């Protein structure tokens, strides 16, 4: 088991190069001044420095796990420092794409999992299947690990795969004479009963956004359908897919218009939306609800016959690193996959770990919802 967060020493700030200064959007003059703090070969004070940008570095939940893991890795490899720093999620993939296209890549690569195939297809990721064969990842990991494969080769390790859950406001449902739904029809009926006087029964992304597709696909999968087949042909006209799209349309009739996902979340947390579908990571946001609303908020199984899910984020080794750095990054990834650090992931992030058997009694006692999530 890893150290408690309070025992983690401050992370070293030894590698601030021109590359990173530009990545962070600092002024050119500031970047030039800071460049002298580390050598351009990625070493400082005689130690190798692994550059590790991530949008989760500034996240109050997930960063706890990363910082503990990095502290443990430094004890395992005292010759190596990890420079873990934050980038905004909205521009994260764009910034990395520019860097990779310029052959200027970080050492530890953290990606939204939906972008892994794109990076692998461009030849930017090192294949990991030979390294994974020496571990038990293939036998203990969520089947969603298959999302890391391209042309029969694994190019990363999935860090979070999840099923959708139903978040609901019990007070709003009860005031409309509705109960927590267990089917989509019950959910739509409850949403209709709640909607009115500035309150909405269902929350969704109703402004143009990639989340529109994700939410639609969740309803299609929940109805037992799919929008495409393994051979790449479309199946959106199948009976199950059409049923799912119709269910989505009916639910959207009771959602506020023209909002993005963050606006949807804020309306739910202020008691203006009765129900929404999201992953386990949304549970941590419930603490931001007002004191009046928070006691009424809860989570249940998504009301589908087949629970839809998704992949969140993954970790990779960039192609083209020298052998010494490649081995160091792999050791970091391997440490993250161990049973102790997967259990710690559940405890700190309150999200399901990809490794089977990572849910502990202590974690459940602290957060009972984890049994549903895992």
Short mmCIF file of C-alpha atoms in Angstrom, two decimals:
data_model
loop_
_atom_site.label_atom_id
_atom_site.label_comp_id
_atom_site.label_asym_id
_atom_site.label_seq_id
_atom_site.Cartn_x
_atom_site.Cartn_y
_atom_site.Cartn_z
CA UNK A 1 0.00 0.00 0.00
CA UNK A 2 1.36 3.40 -0.92
CA UNK A 3 2.04 6.24 1.50
CA UNK A 4 -0.70 8.56 2.59
CA UNK A 5 -0.98 11.74 0.56
CA UNK A 6 0.22 13.85 3.46
CA UNK A 7 3.54 11.98 3.49
CA UNK A 8 4.39 12.82 -0.11
CA UNK A 9 7.39 15.17 -0.42
CA UNK A 10 7.15 18.13 -2.78
CA UNK A 11 7.74 17.18 -6.40
CA UNK A 12 11.01 18.40 -7.90
CA UNK A 13 10.77 21.31 -10.30
CA UNK A 14 14.06 20.53 -11.99
CA UNK A 15 13.12 20.32 -15.64
CA UNK A 16 11.75 23.57 -16.97
CA UNK A 17 12.90 23.66 -20.58
CA UNK A 18 11.99 25.85 -23.53
CA UNK A 19 9.75 23.03 -24.70
CA UNK A 20 7.73 23.08 -21.53
CA UNK A 21 7.63 26.87 -21.35
CA UNK A 22 6.14 26.97 -24.82
CA UNK A 23 3.75 24.15 -24.02
CA UNK A 24 2.45 26.07 -21.04
CA UNK A 25 2.00 29.16 -23.20
CA UNK A 26 4.53 31.33 -21.32
CA UNK A 27 6.11 34.31 -23.00
CA UNK A 28 9.16 33.54 -25.12
CA UNK A 29 11.41 35.63 -22.90
CA UNK A 30 10.29 33.80 -19.78
CA UNK A 31 10.82 30.47 -21.50
CA UNK A 32 14.36 31.42 -22.45
CA UNK A 33 15.14 32.50 -18.91
CA UNK A 34 13.80 29.29 -17.40
CA UNK A 35 15.55 27.06 -19.88
CA UNK A 36 18.77 27.23 -17.92
CA UNK A 37 17.26 25.27 -15.01
CA UNK A 38 17.81 21.93 -16.76
CA UNK A 39 19.89 20.51 -19.53
CA UNK A 40 18.35 19.94 -22.93
CA UNK A 41 19.24 16.23 -22.73
CA UNK A 42 16.62 15.80 -20.00
CA UNK A 43 18.90 15.48 -16.99
CA UNK A 44 19.26 17.56 -13.84
CA UNK A 45 21.63 17.17 -10.91
CA UNK A 46 22.89 13.92 -12.37
CA UNK A 47 19.44 12.33 -12.57
CA UNK A 48 17.30 11.52 -15.59
CA UNK A 49 14.14 13.65 -15.70
CA UNK A 50 11.00 12.18 -17.25
CA UNK A 51 8.62 14.84 -18.52
CA UNK A 52 5.01 14.01 -17.66
CA UNK A 53 2.30 16.50 -18.67
CA UNK A 54 -1.30 15.71 -17.72
CA UNK A 55 -4.63 17.49 -17.42
CA UNK A 56 -5.09 15.56 -14.15
CA UNK A 57 -2.13 17.29 -12.50
CA UNK A 58 -4.46 20.09 -11.44
CA UNK A 59 -7.36 17.81 -10.54
CA UNK A 60 -8.03 17.71 -6.81
CA UNK A 61 -8.85 13.99 -6.89
CA UNK A 62 -6.80 12.16 -9.50
CA UNK A 63 -3.64 14.16 -8.82
CA UNK A 64 -3.49 12.63 -5.33
CA UNK A 65 -2.91 9.18 -6.81
CA UNK A 66 -0.37 10.38 -9.34
CA UNK A 67 1.66 12.22 -6.71
CA UNK A 68 1.74 9.23 -4.38
CA UNK A 69 2.69 6.94 -7.27
CA UNK A 70 5.48 9.29 -8.37
CA UNK A 71 6.83 9.45 -4.83
CA UNK A 72 6.93 5.64 -4.68
CA UNK A 73 8.61 5.46 -8.09
CA UNK A 74 11.33 7.88 -6.96
CA UNK A 75 12.13 5.52 -4.08
CA UNK A 76 12.28 2.61 -6.53
CA UNK A 77 14.42 4.57 -9.01
CA UNK A 78 16.32 7.28 -7.09
CA UNK A 79 18.27 8.08 -10.27
CA UNK A 80 15.10 9.39 -11.92
CA UNK A 81 12.90 12.44 -11.35
CA UNK A 82 9.40 12.80 -12.79
CA UNK A 83 8.36 16.31 -13.82
CA UNK A 84 4.57 16.09 -13.42
CA UNK A 85 2.78 19.26 -14.50
CA UNK A 86 -0.62 20.38 -15.70
CA UNK A 87 -2.07 21.41 -19.04
CA UNK A 88 -5.70 22.45 -19.69
CA UNK A 89 -7.83 19.58 -20.93
CA UNK A 90 -9.57 21.62 -23.63
CA UNK A 91 -6.32 22.11 -25.56
CA UNK A 92 -4.41 19.09 -24.26
CA UNK A 93 -4.60 16.82 -27.30
CA UNK A 94 -4.00 19.71 -29.70
CA UNK A 95 -0.83 20.73 -27.86
CA UNK A 96 0.50 17.17 -27.81
CA UNK A 97 -0.35 16.68 -31.48
CA UNK A 98 1.74 19.73 -32.40
CA UNK A 99 4.63 18.49 -30.31
CA UNK A 100 4.59 14.98 -31.74
CA UNK A 101 4.34 16.33 -35.27
CA UNK A 102 7.49 18.34 -34.51
CA UNK A 103 9.22 15.23 -33.11
CA UNK A 104 9.26 16.86 -29.68
CA UNK A 105 7.52 14.46 -27.36
CA UNK A 106 7.21 14.05 -23.57
CA UNK A 107 8.49 10.89 -21.88
CA UNK A 108 5.40 9.65 -20.04
CA UNK A 109 2.33 10.03 -22.24
CA UNK A 110 -1.09 10.35 -20.64
CA UNK A 111 -3.97 10.45 -23.12
CA UNK A 112 -7.74 10.58 -23.23
CA UNK A 113 -8.33 6.97 -24.25
CA UNK A 114 -10.44 7.96 -27.25
CA UNK A 115 -7.30 9.51 -28.81
CA UNK A 116 -5.02 6.50 -28.31
CA UNK A 117 -5.82 4.85 -31.66
CA UNK A 118 -5.14 8.12 -33.50
CA UNK A 119 -1.70 8.49 -31.89
CA UNK A 120 -0.90 4.82 -32.49
CA UNK A 121 -2.01 5.06 -36.11
CA UNK A 122 0.40 7.94 -36.67
CA UNK A 123 3.29 5.83 -35.38
CA UNK A 124 3.69 7.95 -32.25
CA UNK A 125 3.27 5.16 -29.65
CA UNK A 126 5.60 2.29 -28.82
CA UNK A 127 3.91 -1.15 -28.92
CA UNK A 128 3.67 -2.77 -25.48
CA UNK A 129 2.47 -6.32 -26.18
CA UNK A 130 5.89 -7.90 -25.53
CA UNK A 131 6.20 -6.09 -22.20
CA UNK A 132 2.60 -6.84 -21.21
CA UNK A 133 3.17 -10.57 -21.73
CA UNK A 134 5.53 -10.47 -18.76
CA UNK A 135 2.75 -9.15 -16.51
CA UNK A 136 -0.71 -10.31 -15.45
CA UNK A 137 -2.42 -7.26 -17.01
CA UNK A 138 -3.94 -9.28 -19.83
CA UNK A 139 -5.57 -11.73 -17.39
CA UNK A 140 -6.66 -9.26 -14.67
CA UNK A 141 -7.58 -6.09 -16.59
CA UNK A 142 -11.01 -4.94 -17.68
CA UNK A 143 -11.95 -6.23 -21.16
CA UNK A 144 -12.06 -2.55 -22.18
CA UNK A 145 -8.26 -2.83 -22.41
CA UNK A 146 -8.97 -3.97 -25.98
CA UNK A 147 -9.46 -0.28 -26.81
CA UNK A 148 -5.67 0.04 -26.56
CA UNK A 149 -5.10 -2.36 -29.46
CA UNK A 150 -4.54 -1.47 -33.09
CA UNK A 151 -3.83 -4.08 -35.77
CA UNK A 152 -3.35 -6.73 -33.11
CA UNK A 153 -0.84 -4.78 -31.01
CA UNK A 154 -1.34 -3.10 -27.63
CA UNK A 155 -0.12 0.48 -27.48
CA UNK A 156 -1.02 1.45 -23.94
CA UNK A 157 -2.57 0.52 -20.61
CA UNK A 158 -6.11 1.64 -19.83
CA UNK A 159 -6.35 3.52 -16.53
CA UNK A 160 -10.11 3.94 -16.26
CA UNK A 161 -13.00 2.14 -17.90
CA UNK A 162 -16.48 2.69 -16.53
CA UNK A 163 -20.18 2.03 -16.79
CA UNK A 164 -22.73 4.82 -16.83
CA UNK A 165 -24.80 5.41 -13.71
CA UNK A 166 -27.99 7.35 -13.03
CA UNK A 167 -27.51 10.37 -10.79
CA UNK A 168 -30.80 11.66 -9.39
CA UNK A 169 -32.40 14.18 -7.07
CA UNK A 170 -34.69 12.16 -4.83
CA UNK A 171 -36.54 15.23 -3.57
CA UNK A 172 -37.47 16.35 -7.10
CA UNK A 173 -38.62 12.86 -8.05
CA UNK A 174 -40.68 12.44 -4.89
CA UNK A 175 -42.32 15.86 -5.26
CA UNK A 176 -43.50 14.79 -8.74
CA UNK A 177 -44.81 11.46 -7.47
CA UNK A 178 -42.05 9.52 -9.25
CA UNK A 179 -39.68 6.84 -8.03
CA UNK A 180 -36.09 6.08 -8.98
CA UNK A 181 -36.44 4.55 -12.47
CA UNK A 182 -35.19 1.10 -13.35
CA UNK A 183 -36.12 1.24 -17.06
CA UNK A 184 -35.79 3.91 -19.72
CA UNK A 185 -39.58 4.22 -20.02
CA UNK A 186 -39.79 4.87 -16.28
CA UNK A 187 -37.01 7.46 -16.58
CA UNK A 188 -38.77 9.34 -19.39
CA UNK A 189 -42.09 9.23 -17.52
CA UNK A 190 -40.43 10.57 -14.36
CA UNK A 191 -38.65 13.28 -16.37
CA UNK A 192 -41.94 14.41 -17.87
CA UNK A 193 -43.56 14.56 -14.44
CA UNK A 194 -40.75 16.72 -13.02
CA UNK A 195 -40.30 19.16 -15.92
CA UNK A 196 -41.88 22.58 -15.40
CA UNK A 197 -41.44 25.95 -13.68
CA UNK A 198 -37.73 26.17 -14.47
CA UNK A 199 -36.96 22.60 -13.39
CA UNK A 200 -36.06 19.85 -15.85
CA UNK A 201 -36.49 16.13 -15.53
CA UNK A 202 -33.41 15.10 -17.50
CA UNK A 203 -29.97 16.59 -18.12
CA UNK A 204 -28.01 16.23 -21.36
CA UNK A 205 -25.62 18.09 -23.65
CA UNK A 206 -27.93 19.97 -26.00
CA UNK A 207 -25.45 22.40 -27.59
CA UNK A 208 -23.24 21.15 -30.46
CA UNK A 209 -20.49 19.08 -28.84
CA UNK A 210 -18.82 15.63 -29.26
CA UNK A 211 -20.74 14.63 -26.12
CA UNK A 212 -23.91 14.61 -28.25
CA UNK A 213 -22.62 11.49 -29.98
CA UNK A 214 -21.45 9.89 -26.73
CA UNK A 215 -24.83 10.37 -25.06
CA UNK A 216 -26.73 9.13 -28.11
CA UNK A 217 -24.49 6.07 -28.33
CA UNK A 218 -25.15 5.30 -24.66
CA UNK A 219 -28.88 5.04 -25.33
CA UNK A 220 -28.29 2.91 -28.43
CA UNK A 221 -26.01 0.51 -26.57
CA UNK A 222 -28.40 0.51 -23.62
CA UNK A 223 -31.15 -0.70 -25.96
CA UNK A 224 -28.93 -3.54 -27.13
CA UNK A 225 -27.92 -1.92 -30.41
CA UNK A 226 -24.85 -0.40 -32.02
CA UNK A 227 -24.21 2.36 -34.53
CA UNK A 228 -21.62 0.37 -36.49
CA UNK A 229 -20.32 -3.17 -36.95
CA UNK A 230 -16.84 -4.59 -36.49
CA UNK A 231 -16.25 -4.45 -40.25
CA UNK A 232 -16.88 -0.68 -40.26
CA UNK A 233 -20.33 -0.74 -41.83
CA UNK A 234 -23.14 1.20 -40.22
CA UNK A 235 -25.97 -0.45 -38.29
CA UNK A 236 -27.83 2.67 -37.16
CA UNK A 237 -30.96 1.45 -38.97
CA UNK A 238 -31.25 -1.74 -36.91
CA UNK A 239 -34.34 -2.09 -34.72
CA UNK A 240 -32.34 -1.83 -31.48
CA UNK A 241 -30.40 1.24 -32.65
CA UNK A 242 -33.59 2.99 -33.78
CA UNK A 243 -35.20 2.17 -30.43
CA UNK A 244 -32.24 3.65 -28.56
CA UNK A 245 -32.28 6.83 -30.64
CA UNK A 246 -36.02 7.23 -30.06
CA UNK A 247 -35.49 6.82 -26.30
CA UNK A 248 -32.79 9.48 -26.43
CA UNK A 249 -35.12 11.83 -28.33
CA UNK A 250 -37.86 11.34 -25.75
CA UNK A 251 -35.46 12.03 -22.87
CA UNK A 252 -34.11 15.19 -24.56
CA UNK A 253 -37.65 16.59 -24.70
CA UNK A 254 -37.34 17.15 -20.94
CA UNK A 255 -33.81 18.62 -20.93
CA UNK A 256 -32.79 22.31 -21.00
CA UNK A 257 -31.82 23.59 -24.44
CA UNK A 258 -28.43 24.85 -25.60
CA UNK A 259 -26.22 23.71 -22.71
CA UNK A 260 -22.84 21.99 -22.51
CA UNK A 261 -21.98 19.21 -20.08
CA UNK A 262 -20.58 21.54 -17.42
CA UNK A 263 -23.73 23.67 -17.49
CA UNK A 264 -25.76 20.48 -17.22
CA UNK A 265 -23.78 19.47 -14.14
CA UNK A 266 -24.18 22.88 -12.52
CA UNK A 267 -27.95 22.79 -13.03
CA UNK A 268 -28.10 19.35 -11.44
CA UNK A 269 -26.01 20.47 -8.46
CA UNK A 270 -28.28 23.49 -7.90
CA UNK A 271 -31.48 21.43 -7.96
CA UNK A 272 -32.69 22.42 -11.44
CA UNK A 273 -32.26 18.99 -13.08
CA UNK A 274 -33.66 15.77 -11.60
CA UNK A 275 -31.66 13.09 -13.44
CA UNK A 276 -28.58 12.65 -15.61
CA UNK A 277 -26.31 9.86 -16.81
CA UNK A 278 -22.58 9.99 -16.18
CA UNK A 279 -19.60 7.93 -15.11
CA UNK A 280 -18.39 7.26 -11.55
CA UNK A 281 -16.11 10.31 -11.65
CA UNK A 282 -19.16 12.59 -11.31
CA UNK A 283 -19.68 11.38 -7.74
CA UNK A 284 -16.86 13.62 -6.51
CA UNK A 285 -18.65 16.66 -7.94
CA UNK A 286 -21.69 16.09 -5.71
CA UNK A 287 -19.73 17.63 -2.85
CA UNK A 288 -19.99 20.96 -4.72
CA UNK A 289 -23.78 20.98 -4.46
CA UNK A 290 -25.40 23.52 -2.17
CA UNK A 291 -26.15 22.50 1.40
CA UNK A 292 -29.84 22.49 0.55
CA UNK A 293 -29.51 20.20 -2.46
CA UNK A 294 -26.71 17.82 -1.50
CA UNK A 295 -28.76 15.53 0.85
CA UNK A 296 -31.18 14.75 -1.99
CA UNK A 297 -28.53 13.66 -4.51
CA UNK A 298 -27.77 10.00 -5.02
CA UNK A 299 -26.71 7.46 -7.65
CA UNK A 300 -28.18 4.20 -8.92
CA UNK A 301 -27.72 1.69 -11.72
CA UNK A 302 -28.37 3.14 -15.17
CA UNK A 303 -31.92 2.18 -16.25
CA UNK A 304 -30.84 0.17 -19.29
CA UNK A 305 -31.11 -3.56 -19.94
CA UNK A 306 -27.47 -3.40 -21.07
CA UNK A 307 -25.39 -0.88 -19.14
CA UNK A 308 -23.37 1.31 -21.54
CA UNK A 309 -19.89 2.42 -20.63
CA UNK A 310 -16.76 4.00 -21.93
CA UNK A 311 -13.02 4.44 -21.63
CA UNK A 312 -11.61 7.52 -19.95
CA UNK A 313 -7.81 7.74 -20.02
CA UNK A 314 -4.70 5.68 -20.65
CA UNK A 315 -0.91 5.73 -20.31
CA UNK A 316 1.65 5.10 -23.05
CA UNK A 317 5.32 5.11 -24.03
CA UNK A 318 6.03 7.47 -26.93
CA UNK A 319 7.81 5.90 -29.88
CA UNK A 320 11.35 7.11 -30.47
CA UNK A 321 12.61 7.40 -26.88
CA UNK A 322 16.06 5.98 -26.26
CA UNK A 323 16.26 2.54 -24.62
CA UNK A 324 17.09 3.93 -21.17
CA UNK A 325 14.10 6.27 -21.08
CA UNK A 326 11.79 3.66 -22.59
CA UNK A 327 12.71 1.22 -19.81
CA UNK A 328 12.22 3.86 -17.12
CA UNK A 329 8.78 4.82 -18.44
CA UNK A 330 7.80 1.15 -18.61
CA UNK A 331 8.84 0.64 -14.99
CA UNK A 332 6.63 3.58 -14.03
CA UNK A 333 3.68 2.09 -15.92
CA UNK A 334 4.32 -1.37 -14.45
CA UNK A 335 4.29 0.08 -10.93
CA UNK A 336 0.93 1.72 -11.63
CA UNK A 337 -0.56 -1.67 -12.60
CA UNK A 338 0.43 -3.52 -9.40
CA UNK A 339 -2.33 -4.67 -7.03
CA UNK A 340 -1.27 -2.26 -4.27
CA UNK A 341 -1.41 0.80 -6.51
CA UNK A 342 -4.65 -0.27 -8.16
CA UNK A 343 -6.25 -0.58 -4.72
CA UNK A 344 -4.88 2.83 -3.87
CA UNK A 345 -6.38 4.19 -7.09
CA UNK A 346 -9.86 3.14 -5.94
CA UNK A 347 -9.38 4.60 -2.47
CA UNK A 348 -8.05 7.97 -3.62
CA UNK A 349 -10.02 8.64 -6.79
CA UNK A 350 -13.29 6.91 -5.81
CA UNK A 351 -13.36 5.36 -9.29
CA UNK A 352 -13.23 1.73 -10.42
CA UNK A 353 -9.72 0.48 -11.08
CA UNK A 354 -9.18 -1.58 -14.24
CA UNK A 355 -7.55 -4.43 -12.27
CA UNK A 356 -9.99 -7.07 -11.05
CA UNK A 357 -10.11 -7.41 -7.25
CA UNK A 358 -9.03 -3.84 -6.48
CA UNK A 359 -12.09 -2.95 -4.43
CA UNK A 360 -11.30 -3.16 -0.71
CA UNK A 361 -13.63 -3.33 2.27
CA UNK A 362 -12.07 -0.12 3.57
CA UNK A 363 -12.88 1.70 0.33
CA UNK A 364 -16.48 0.45 0.36
CA UNK A 365 -16.93 1.45 4.00
CA UNK A 366 -15.81 4.97 3.08
CA UNK A 367 -17.72 5.15 -0.24
CA UNK A 368 -20.53 2.56 -0.56
CA UNK A 369 -21.22 3.66 -4.15
CA UNK A 370 -17.96 1.96 -5.19
CA UNK A 371 -19.69 -1.42 -5.17
CA UNK A 372 -22.03 -0.15 -7.88
CA UNK A 373 -19.19 1.46 -9.85
CA UNK A 374 -16.81 -1.49 -9.74
#
